[in-house]
Coordinates of C-alpha atoms in Angstrom, one line a residue:
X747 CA 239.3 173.2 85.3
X748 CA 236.5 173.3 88.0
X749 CA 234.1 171.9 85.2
X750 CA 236.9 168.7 85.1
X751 CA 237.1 168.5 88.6
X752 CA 232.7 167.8 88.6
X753 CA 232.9 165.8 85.9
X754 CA 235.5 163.7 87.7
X755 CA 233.6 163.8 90.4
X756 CA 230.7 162.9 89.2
X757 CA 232.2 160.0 87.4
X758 CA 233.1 158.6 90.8
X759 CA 229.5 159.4 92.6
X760 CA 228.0 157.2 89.7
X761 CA 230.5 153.9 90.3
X762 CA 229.9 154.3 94.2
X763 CA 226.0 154.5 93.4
X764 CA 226.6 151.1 90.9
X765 CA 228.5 149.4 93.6
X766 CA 226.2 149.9 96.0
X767 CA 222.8 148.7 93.7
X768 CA 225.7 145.5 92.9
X769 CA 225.6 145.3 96.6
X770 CA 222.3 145.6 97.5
X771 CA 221.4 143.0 94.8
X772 CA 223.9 140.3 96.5
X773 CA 223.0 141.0 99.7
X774 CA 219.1 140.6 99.1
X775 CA 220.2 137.1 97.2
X776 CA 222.2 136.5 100.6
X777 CA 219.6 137.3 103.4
X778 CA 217.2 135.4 101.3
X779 CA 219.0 132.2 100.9
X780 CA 219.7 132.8 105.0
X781 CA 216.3 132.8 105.6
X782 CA 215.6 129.6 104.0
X783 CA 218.6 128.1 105.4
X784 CA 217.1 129.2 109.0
X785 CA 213.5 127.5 108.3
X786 CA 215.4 124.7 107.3
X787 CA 216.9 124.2 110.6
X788 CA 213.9 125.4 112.7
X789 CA 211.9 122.2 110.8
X790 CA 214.9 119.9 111.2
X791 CA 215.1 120.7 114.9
X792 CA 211.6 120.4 115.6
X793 CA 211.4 117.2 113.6
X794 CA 214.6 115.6 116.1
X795 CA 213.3 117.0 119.3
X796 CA 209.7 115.4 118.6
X797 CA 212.0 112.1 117.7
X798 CA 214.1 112.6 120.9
X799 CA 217.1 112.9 119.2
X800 CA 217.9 115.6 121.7
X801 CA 221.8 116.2 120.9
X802 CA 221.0 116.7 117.1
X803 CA 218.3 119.1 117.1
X804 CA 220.1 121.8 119.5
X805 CA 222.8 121.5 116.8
X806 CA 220.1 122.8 114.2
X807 CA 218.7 125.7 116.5
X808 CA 222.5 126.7 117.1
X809 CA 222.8 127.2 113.7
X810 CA 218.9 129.1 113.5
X811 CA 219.9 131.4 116.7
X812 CA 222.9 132.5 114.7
X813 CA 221.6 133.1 111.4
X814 CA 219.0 135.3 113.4
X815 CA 219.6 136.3 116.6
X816 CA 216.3 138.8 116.7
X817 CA 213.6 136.0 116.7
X818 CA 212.6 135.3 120.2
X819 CA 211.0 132.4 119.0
X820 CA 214.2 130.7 118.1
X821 CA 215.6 131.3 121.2
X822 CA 212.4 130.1 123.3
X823 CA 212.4 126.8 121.2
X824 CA 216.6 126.2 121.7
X825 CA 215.6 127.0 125.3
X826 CA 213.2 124.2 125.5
X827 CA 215.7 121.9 123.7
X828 CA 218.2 123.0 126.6
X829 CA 215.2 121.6 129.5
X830 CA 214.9 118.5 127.8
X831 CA 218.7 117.7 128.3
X832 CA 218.3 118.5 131.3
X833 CA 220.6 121.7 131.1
X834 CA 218.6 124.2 132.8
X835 CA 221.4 126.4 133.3
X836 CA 221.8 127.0 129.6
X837 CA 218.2 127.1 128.8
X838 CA 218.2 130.4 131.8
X839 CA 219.9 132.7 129.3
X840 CA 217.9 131.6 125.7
X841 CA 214.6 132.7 128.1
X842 CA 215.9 135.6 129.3
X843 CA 217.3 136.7 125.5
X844 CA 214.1 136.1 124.3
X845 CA 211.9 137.7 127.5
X846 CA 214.3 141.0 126.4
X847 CA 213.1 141.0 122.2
X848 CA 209.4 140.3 123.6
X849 CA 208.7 141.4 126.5
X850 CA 205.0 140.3 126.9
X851 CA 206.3 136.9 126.4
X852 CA 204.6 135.1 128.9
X853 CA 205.5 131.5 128.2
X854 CA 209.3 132.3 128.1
X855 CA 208.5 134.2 131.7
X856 CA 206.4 131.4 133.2
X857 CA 209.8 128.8 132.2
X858 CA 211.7 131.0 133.6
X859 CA 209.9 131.2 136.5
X860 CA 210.1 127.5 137.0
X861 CA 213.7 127.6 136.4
X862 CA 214.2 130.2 139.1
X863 CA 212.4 128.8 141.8
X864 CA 214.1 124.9 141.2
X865 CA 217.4 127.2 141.7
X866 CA 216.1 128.6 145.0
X867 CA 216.2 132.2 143.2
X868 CA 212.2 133.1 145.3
X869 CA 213.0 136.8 145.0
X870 CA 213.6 136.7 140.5
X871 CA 210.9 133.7 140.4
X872 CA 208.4 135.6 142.3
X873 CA 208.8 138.6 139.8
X874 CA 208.2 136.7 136.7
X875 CA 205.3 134.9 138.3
X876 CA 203.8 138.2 138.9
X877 CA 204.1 139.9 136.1
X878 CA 202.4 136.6 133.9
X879 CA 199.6 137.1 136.2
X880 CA 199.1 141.0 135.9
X881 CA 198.5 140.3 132.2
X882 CA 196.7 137.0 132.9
X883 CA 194.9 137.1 136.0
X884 CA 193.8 133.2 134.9
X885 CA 196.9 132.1 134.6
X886 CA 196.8 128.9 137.4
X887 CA 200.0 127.8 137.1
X888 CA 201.4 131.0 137.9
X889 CA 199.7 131.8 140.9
X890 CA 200.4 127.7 141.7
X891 CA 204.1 128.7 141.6
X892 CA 203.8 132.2 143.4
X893 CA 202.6 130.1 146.2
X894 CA 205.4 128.1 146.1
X895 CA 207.9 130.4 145.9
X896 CA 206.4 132.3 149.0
X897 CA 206.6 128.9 150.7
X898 CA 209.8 128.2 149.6
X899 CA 211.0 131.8 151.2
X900 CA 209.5 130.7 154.4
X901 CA 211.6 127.5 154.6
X902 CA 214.8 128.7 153.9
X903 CA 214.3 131.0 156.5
X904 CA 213.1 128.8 158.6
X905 CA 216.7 126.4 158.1
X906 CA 219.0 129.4 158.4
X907 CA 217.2 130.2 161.5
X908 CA 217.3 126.7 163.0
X909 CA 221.1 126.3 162.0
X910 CA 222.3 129.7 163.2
X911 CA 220.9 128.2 166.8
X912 CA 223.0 124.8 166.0
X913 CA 220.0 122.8 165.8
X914 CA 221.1 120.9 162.8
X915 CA 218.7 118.0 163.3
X916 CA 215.6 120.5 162.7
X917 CA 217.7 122.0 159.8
X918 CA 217.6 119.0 157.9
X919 CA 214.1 118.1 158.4
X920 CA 213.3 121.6 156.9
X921 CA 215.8 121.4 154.2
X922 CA 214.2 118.0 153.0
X923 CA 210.9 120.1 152.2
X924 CA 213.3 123.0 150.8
X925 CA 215.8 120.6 148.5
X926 CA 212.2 118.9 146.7
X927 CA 210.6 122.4 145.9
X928 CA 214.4 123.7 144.8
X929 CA 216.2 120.9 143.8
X930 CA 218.7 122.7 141.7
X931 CA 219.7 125.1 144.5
X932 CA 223.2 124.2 145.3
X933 CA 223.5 126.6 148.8
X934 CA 220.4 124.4 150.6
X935 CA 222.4 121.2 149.6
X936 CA 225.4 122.6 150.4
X937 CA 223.8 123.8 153.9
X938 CA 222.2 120.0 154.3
X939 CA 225.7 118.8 154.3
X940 CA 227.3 120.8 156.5
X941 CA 224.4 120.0 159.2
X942 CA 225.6 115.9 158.5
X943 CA 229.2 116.6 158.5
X944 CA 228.7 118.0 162.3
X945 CA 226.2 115.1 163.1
X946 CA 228.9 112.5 161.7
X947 CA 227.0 111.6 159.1
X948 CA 230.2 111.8 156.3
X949 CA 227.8 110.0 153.9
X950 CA 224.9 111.8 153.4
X951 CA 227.6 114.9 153.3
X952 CA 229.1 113.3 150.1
X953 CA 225.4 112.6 148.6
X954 CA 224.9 116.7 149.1
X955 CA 227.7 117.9 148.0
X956 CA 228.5 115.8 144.9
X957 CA 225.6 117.6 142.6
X958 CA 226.5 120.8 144.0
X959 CA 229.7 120.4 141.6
X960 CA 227.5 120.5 138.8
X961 CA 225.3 123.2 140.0
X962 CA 227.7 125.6 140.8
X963 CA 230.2 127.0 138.4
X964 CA 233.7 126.6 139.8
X965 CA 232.4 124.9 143.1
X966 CA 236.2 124.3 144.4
X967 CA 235.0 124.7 147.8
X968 CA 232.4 121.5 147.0
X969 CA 235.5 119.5 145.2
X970 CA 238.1 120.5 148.1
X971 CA 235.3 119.2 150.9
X972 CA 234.5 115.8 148.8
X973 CA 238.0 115.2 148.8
X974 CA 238.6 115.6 152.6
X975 CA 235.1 113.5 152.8
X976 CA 236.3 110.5 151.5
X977 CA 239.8 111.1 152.5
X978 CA 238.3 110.8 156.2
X979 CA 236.3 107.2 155.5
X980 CA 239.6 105.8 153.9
X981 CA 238.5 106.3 150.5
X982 CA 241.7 107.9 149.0
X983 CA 241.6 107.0 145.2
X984 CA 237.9 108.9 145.4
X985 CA 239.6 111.5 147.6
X986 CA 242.6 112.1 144.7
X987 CA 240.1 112.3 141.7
X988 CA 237.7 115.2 143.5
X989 CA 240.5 117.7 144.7
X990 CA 242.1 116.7 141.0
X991 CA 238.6 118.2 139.6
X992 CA 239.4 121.0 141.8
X993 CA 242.9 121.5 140.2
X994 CA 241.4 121.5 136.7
X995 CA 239.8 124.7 137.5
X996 CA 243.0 126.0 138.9
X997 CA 245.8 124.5 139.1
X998 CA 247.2 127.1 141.8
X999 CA 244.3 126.8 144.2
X1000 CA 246.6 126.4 147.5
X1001 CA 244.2 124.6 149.7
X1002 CA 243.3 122.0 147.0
X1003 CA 247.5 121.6 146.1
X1004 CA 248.4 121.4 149.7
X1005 CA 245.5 118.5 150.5
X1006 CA 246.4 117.2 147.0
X1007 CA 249.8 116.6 147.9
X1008 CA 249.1 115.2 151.2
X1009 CA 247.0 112.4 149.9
X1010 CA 249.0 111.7 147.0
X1011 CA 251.8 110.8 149.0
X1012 CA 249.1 108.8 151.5
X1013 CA 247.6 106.8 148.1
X1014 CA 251.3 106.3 147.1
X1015 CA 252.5 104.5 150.4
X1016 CA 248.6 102.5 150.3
X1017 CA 249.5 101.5 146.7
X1018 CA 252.9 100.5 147.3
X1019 CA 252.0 98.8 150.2
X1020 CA 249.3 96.5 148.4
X1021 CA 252.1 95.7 145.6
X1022 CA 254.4 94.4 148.3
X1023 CA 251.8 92.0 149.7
X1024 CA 251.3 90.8 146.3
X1025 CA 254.7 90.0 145.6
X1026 CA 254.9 87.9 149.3
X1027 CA 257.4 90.7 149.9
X1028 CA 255.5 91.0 153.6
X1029 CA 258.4 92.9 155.4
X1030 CA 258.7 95.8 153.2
X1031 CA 254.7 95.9 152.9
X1032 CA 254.8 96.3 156.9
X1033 CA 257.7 99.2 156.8
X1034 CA 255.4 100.9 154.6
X1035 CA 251.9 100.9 156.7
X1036 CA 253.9 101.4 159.8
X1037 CA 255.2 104.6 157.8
X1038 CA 251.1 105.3 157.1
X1039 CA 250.3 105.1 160.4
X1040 CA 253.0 107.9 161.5
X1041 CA 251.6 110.2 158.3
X1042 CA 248.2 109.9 159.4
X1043 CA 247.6 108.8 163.3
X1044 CA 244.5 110.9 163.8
X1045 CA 242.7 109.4 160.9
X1046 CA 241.3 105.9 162.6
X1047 CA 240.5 104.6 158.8
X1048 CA 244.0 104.5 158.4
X1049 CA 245.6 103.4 161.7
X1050 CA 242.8 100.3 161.6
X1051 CA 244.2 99.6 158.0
X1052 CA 247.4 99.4 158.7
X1053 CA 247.1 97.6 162.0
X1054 CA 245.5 94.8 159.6
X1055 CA 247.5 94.5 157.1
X1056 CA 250.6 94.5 159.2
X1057 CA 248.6 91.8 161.2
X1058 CA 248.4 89.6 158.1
X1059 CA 251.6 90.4 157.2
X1060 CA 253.2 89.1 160.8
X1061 CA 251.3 86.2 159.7
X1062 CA 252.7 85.2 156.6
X1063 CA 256.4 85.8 157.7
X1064 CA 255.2 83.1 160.4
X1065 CA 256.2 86.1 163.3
X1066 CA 253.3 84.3 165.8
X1067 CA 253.9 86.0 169.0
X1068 CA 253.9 89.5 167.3
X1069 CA 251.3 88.3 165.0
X1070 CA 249.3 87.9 167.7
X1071 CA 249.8 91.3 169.5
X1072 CA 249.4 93.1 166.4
X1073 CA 246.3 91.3 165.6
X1074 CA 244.7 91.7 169.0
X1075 CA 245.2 95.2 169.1
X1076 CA 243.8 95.5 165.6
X1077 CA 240.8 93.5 167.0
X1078 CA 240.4 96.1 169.7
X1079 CA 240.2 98.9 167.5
X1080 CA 237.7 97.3 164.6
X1081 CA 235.7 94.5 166.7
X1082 CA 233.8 93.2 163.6
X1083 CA 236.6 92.9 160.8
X1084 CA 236.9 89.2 160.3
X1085 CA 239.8 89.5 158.4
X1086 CA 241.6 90.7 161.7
X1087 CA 240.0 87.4 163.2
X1088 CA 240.1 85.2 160.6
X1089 CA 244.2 86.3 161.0
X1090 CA 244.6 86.3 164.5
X1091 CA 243.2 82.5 163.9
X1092 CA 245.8 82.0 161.8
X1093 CA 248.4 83.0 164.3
X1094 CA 247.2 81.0 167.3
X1095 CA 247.3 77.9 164.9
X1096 CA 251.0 78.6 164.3
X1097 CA 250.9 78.5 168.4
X1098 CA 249.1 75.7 168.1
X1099 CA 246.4 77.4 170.4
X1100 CA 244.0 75.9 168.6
X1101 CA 240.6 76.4 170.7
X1102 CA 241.3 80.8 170.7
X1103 CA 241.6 79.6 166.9
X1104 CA 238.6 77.9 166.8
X1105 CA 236.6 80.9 168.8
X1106 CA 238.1 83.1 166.8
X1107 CA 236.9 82.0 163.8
X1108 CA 233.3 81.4 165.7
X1109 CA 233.7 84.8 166.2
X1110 CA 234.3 86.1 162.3
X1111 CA 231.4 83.8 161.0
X1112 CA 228.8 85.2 163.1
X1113 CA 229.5 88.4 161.4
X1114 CA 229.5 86.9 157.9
X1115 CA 227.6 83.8 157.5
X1116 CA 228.1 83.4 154.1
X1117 CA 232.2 83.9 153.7
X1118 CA 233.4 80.4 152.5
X1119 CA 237.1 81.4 153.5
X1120 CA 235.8 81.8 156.8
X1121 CA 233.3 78.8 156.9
X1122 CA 236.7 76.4 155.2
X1123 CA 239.4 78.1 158.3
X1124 CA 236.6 77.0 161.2
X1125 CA 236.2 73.7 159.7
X1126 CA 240.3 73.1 159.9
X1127 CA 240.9 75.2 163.2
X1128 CA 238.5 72.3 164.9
X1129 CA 239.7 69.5 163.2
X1130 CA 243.5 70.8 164.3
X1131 CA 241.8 70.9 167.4
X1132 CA 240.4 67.4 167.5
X1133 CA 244.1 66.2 166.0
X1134 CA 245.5 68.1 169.1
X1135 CA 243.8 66.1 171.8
X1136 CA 244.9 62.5 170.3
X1137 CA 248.5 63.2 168.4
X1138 CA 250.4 66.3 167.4
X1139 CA 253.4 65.7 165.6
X1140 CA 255.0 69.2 166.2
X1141 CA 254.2 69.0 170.0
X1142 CA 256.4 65.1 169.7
X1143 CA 258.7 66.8 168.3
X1144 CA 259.1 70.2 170.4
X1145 CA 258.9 72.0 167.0
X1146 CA 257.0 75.2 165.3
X1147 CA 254.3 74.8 162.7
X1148 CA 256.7 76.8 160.8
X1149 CA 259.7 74.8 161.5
X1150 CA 261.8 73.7 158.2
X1151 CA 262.5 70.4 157.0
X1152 CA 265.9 70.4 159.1
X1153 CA 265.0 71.7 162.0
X1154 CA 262.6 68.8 162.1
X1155 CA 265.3 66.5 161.3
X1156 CA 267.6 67.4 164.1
X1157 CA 264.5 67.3 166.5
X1158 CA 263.9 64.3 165.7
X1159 CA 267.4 62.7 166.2
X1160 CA 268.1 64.5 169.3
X1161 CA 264.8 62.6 171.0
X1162 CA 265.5 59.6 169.4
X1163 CA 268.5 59.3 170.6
X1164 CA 267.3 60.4 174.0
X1165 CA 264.1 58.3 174.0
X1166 CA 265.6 55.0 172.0
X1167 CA 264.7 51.7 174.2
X1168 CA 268.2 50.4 174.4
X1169 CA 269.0 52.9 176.8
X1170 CA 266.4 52.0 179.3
X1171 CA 266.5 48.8 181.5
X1172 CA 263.8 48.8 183.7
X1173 CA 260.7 47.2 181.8
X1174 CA 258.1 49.5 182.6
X1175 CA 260.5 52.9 181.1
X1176 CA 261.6 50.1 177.9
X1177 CA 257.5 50.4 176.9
X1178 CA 257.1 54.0 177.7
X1179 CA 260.3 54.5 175.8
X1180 CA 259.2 52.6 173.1
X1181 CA 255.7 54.6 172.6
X1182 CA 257.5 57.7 172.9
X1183 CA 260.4 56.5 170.0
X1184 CA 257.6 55.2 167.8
X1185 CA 255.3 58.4 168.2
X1186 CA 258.8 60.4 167.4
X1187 CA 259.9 58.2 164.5
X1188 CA 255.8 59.0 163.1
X1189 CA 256.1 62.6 163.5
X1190 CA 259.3 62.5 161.7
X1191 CA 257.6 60.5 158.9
X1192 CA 254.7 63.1 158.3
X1193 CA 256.3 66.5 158.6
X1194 CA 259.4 65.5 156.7
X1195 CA 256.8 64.3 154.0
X1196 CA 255.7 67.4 152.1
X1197 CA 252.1 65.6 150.8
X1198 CA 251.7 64.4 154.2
X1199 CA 252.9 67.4 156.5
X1200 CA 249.8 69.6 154.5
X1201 CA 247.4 66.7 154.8
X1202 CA 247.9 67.4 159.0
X1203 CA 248.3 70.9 158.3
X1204 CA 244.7 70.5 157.2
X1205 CA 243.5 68.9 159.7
X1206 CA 243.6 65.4 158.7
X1207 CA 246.3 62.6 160.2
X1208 CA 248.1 60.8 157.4
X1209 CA 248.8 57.7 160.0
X1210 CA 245.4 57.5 161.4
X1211 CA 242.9 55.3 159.4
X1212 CA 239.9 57.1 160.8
X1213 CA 240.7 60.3 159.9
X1214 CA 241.1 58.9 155.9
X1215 CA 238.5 60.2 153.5
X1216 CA 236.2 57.3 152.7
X1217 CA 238.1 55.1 155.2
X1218 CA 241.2 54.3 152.7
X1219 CA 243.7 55.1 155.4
X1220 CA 246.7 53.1 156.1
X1221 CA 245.4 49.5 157.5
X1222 CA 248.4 49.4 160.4
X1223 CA 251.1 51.5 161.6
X1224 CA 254.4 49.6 161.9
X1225 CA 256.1 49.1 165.3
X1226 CA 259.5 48.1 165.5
X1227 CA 259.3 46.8 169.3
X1228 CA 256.6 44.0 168.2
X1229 CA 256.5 40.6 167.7
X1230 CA 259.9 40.1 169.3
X1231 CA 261.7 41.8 167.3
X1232 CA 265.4 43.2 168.7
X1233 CA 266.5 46.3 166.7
X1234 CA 268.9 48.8 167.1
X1235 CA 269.0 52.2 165.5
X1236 CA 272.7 54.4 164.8
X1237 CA 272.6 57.8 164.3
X1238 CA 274.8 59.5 162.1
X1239 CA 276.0 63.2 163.3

């Protein structure tokens, strides 16, 4: 029985020892076809990257690094694919992988190195720059970069120090020289801005902080400040996309929710505001910047926005005295927006003020020269001004420039009927009366007449000859009182 039991035992140590030379034999034919698959893609990579086909060699290395992950080579040449991209962060651990399977790899130290120091890292450069030169003494570029990184040390001390004594104007003079031997360091950038944002330089903050995203894994701090950036110049569509990035890498983050609500609710009432204006519907727009104003009254971008728009809205709905309020308390506030002049223009022509029209409009095209809008509204506030001083039909008539077609009408018969000849006796009142009836009779002829009301509106008089393009103006203007004539007028009420 024990004689069965080695046989069967035996039996089994054999087909174990067969499997295992079956094995063997596959897995040589396996590791051999690897191998050739790996110097495939090591030549194909190194054949794209010399093309500069950048995206399609790293694919090849990926494939090289993980068919053998114990050739420091490969790593060191996906590395330098990584540089070329310009993804230094992900060429950092491919050098350091590769520093660990050869240590006396002194190219892969010296990149590294250079890596380190452009990410402000002095204390890690400086080691790897040491260590290259205590096995080559000769190496230049090394002991170029030592030096540097011993500068570099000295600087950012030298900012910290400056801006710990809230001399922020020194700071950034010294971080210049820092950012351009570290230009990947995301905490001297970072720094750099928070010295702008207390000089009130918002601007230069923003052109700080936005690579800092990039350089920084989940920089929410960067994203949350870019948001509040541009949310302080007016800027709130660039506001809502940055503290969005900052809800993308997490969605919980309270400070970046809390600010994301408030300016969502901000870009909504903007928005809304804008779509109002668009559809003439100027009333509702003005409820809706009035209610921006109350949301944000310590933000000046916003309170100067909405005083303008509700300016130009007061304007449109032909509201002149409050037009003019609105728009000269706008002007206060934001001296140089010529849309808050060329407005306020608007609105003394509605007053018929036309000279504070005209300066006005002086006013907005010294500050842009080149705005046609502006150039076209001068050229018709001083012809409305010239019109003024010889015959203004609304002033006949005791009307507004916004007054309809029958509030023009009963104007006109009420000072007919009040200035008609027939009811004056004495000669010289008859031939006042008369120039008065037939200057009221022509003011009811243009402003009941749509083409010729906007031809005045313009600037132009419909009845006078002179002021007809090319001189084809009307040769007389008829008078009911001459040549002897005796009419009488009745008015129908």
């Amino acid at each position: 029985m024990e004689s069965g039991r080695r046989k069967g035992l035996n039996g089994v140590l054999s087909s174990l020892s067969l499997l295992c030379v079956i094995l063997d034999i596959q897995l040589d034919g396996v590791l051999g076809a690897t191998h050739v698959e790996i110097e495939q893609h090591l030549e194909m990579g190194r054949k794209l990257l010399a093309a500069g086909q950048l995206a399609e060699a790293l694919s090849h290395y990926h494939y090289a690094v993980e068919g053998d992950s114990k050739n420091y080579l490969t790593y060191y040449k996906r590395a330098a694919v990584f540089l070329a991209m310009g993804k230094s962060k992900s060429a950092l651990p491919d050098l350091t992988r590769a520093i660990q399977l050869k240590p006396d790899f002194l190219a892969a130290r010296l990149q590294r190195g250079n890596i380190l120091l452009k990410q402000g890292n002095t204390q890690d450069a400086r080691e790897d720059f040491e260590t290259v030169l205590h096995r080559s003494p000769d190496q230049e570029e090394a002991r170029d970069q030592l030096m540097r990184a011993n500068k570099l040390e000295e600087l950012q001390e030298e900012a910290h120090a400056a801006h710990h004594s809230g001399d922020y104007s020194t700071t950034i003079t010294v971080l210049d020289r820092v950012v351009e031997l570290s230009p990947w360091d995301p905490e001297s950038r970072e720094l750099r801005a928070d010295c702008y944002i207390r000089l009130g330089d918002p601007r230069k903050a923003i052109h700080d902080l936005t690579p800092t995203t990039q350089l920084r894994n989940d920089n929410r701090a960067a994203f949350l400040k870019l948001s509040i950036l541009h949310y302080s110049l007016g800027e709130h569509q660039e506001s809502l996309g940055h503290v969005r990035e900052c809800l993308k890498l997490d969605q919980d983050d309270k400070d970046c929710l809390s600010h994301y609500k408030q300016v969502k609710k901000l870009s909504k009432q903007l928005d809304s505001a804008e779509e109002h204006i668009e559809e003439a519907r100027y009333q509702e727009a003005i409820v809706k910047y009035e209610s921006v104003m109350r949301r944000e009254p310590n933000v000046p971008y916003y309170t100067n926005k909405a005083n303008e728009r509700i300016c130009f809205c007061l304007v449109k709905n032909k509201m002149t005295a409050k037009a003019i309020d609105i728009c000269s308390e706008a002007h206060q506030r934001d001296p140089r927006n010529i849309n808050i002049l060329r407005d306020r223009a608007e609105a003394f022509i509605l007053n018929q003020d036309y000279e504070k029209a005209v300066e006005d409009y002086q006013e907005a095209r010294e500050f842009d020269t080149e705005n046609n809008e502006i150039r076209e509204g001068l050229e018709r506030a001083q012809k409305l001004l010239k019109l003024s001083r010889k015959r203004d039909y609304y002033k006949i008539l005791g009307v507004n420039r916004s007054a309809n077609k029958q509030e023009i009408i009963k104007a006109y018969r009420k000072l007919a009927k009040q200035w008609h000849p027939d009811n004056f006796r004495e000669e010289a009142k008859k031939k006042e009366a008369e120039k008065r009836f037939i200057d009221i009779a022509s003011a009811k002829e243009v402003l009941t007449d749509p083409e010729k009301r906007q031809k005045f509106d313009s600037g132009e008089d419909p009845l006078d000859p002179e002021s007809q393009q090319g001189g084809q103006g009307r040769p007389f203007h008829f008078n009911p009182f001459e040549s002897g004539g005796n009419y009488h007028f009745k008015f129908n009420h």
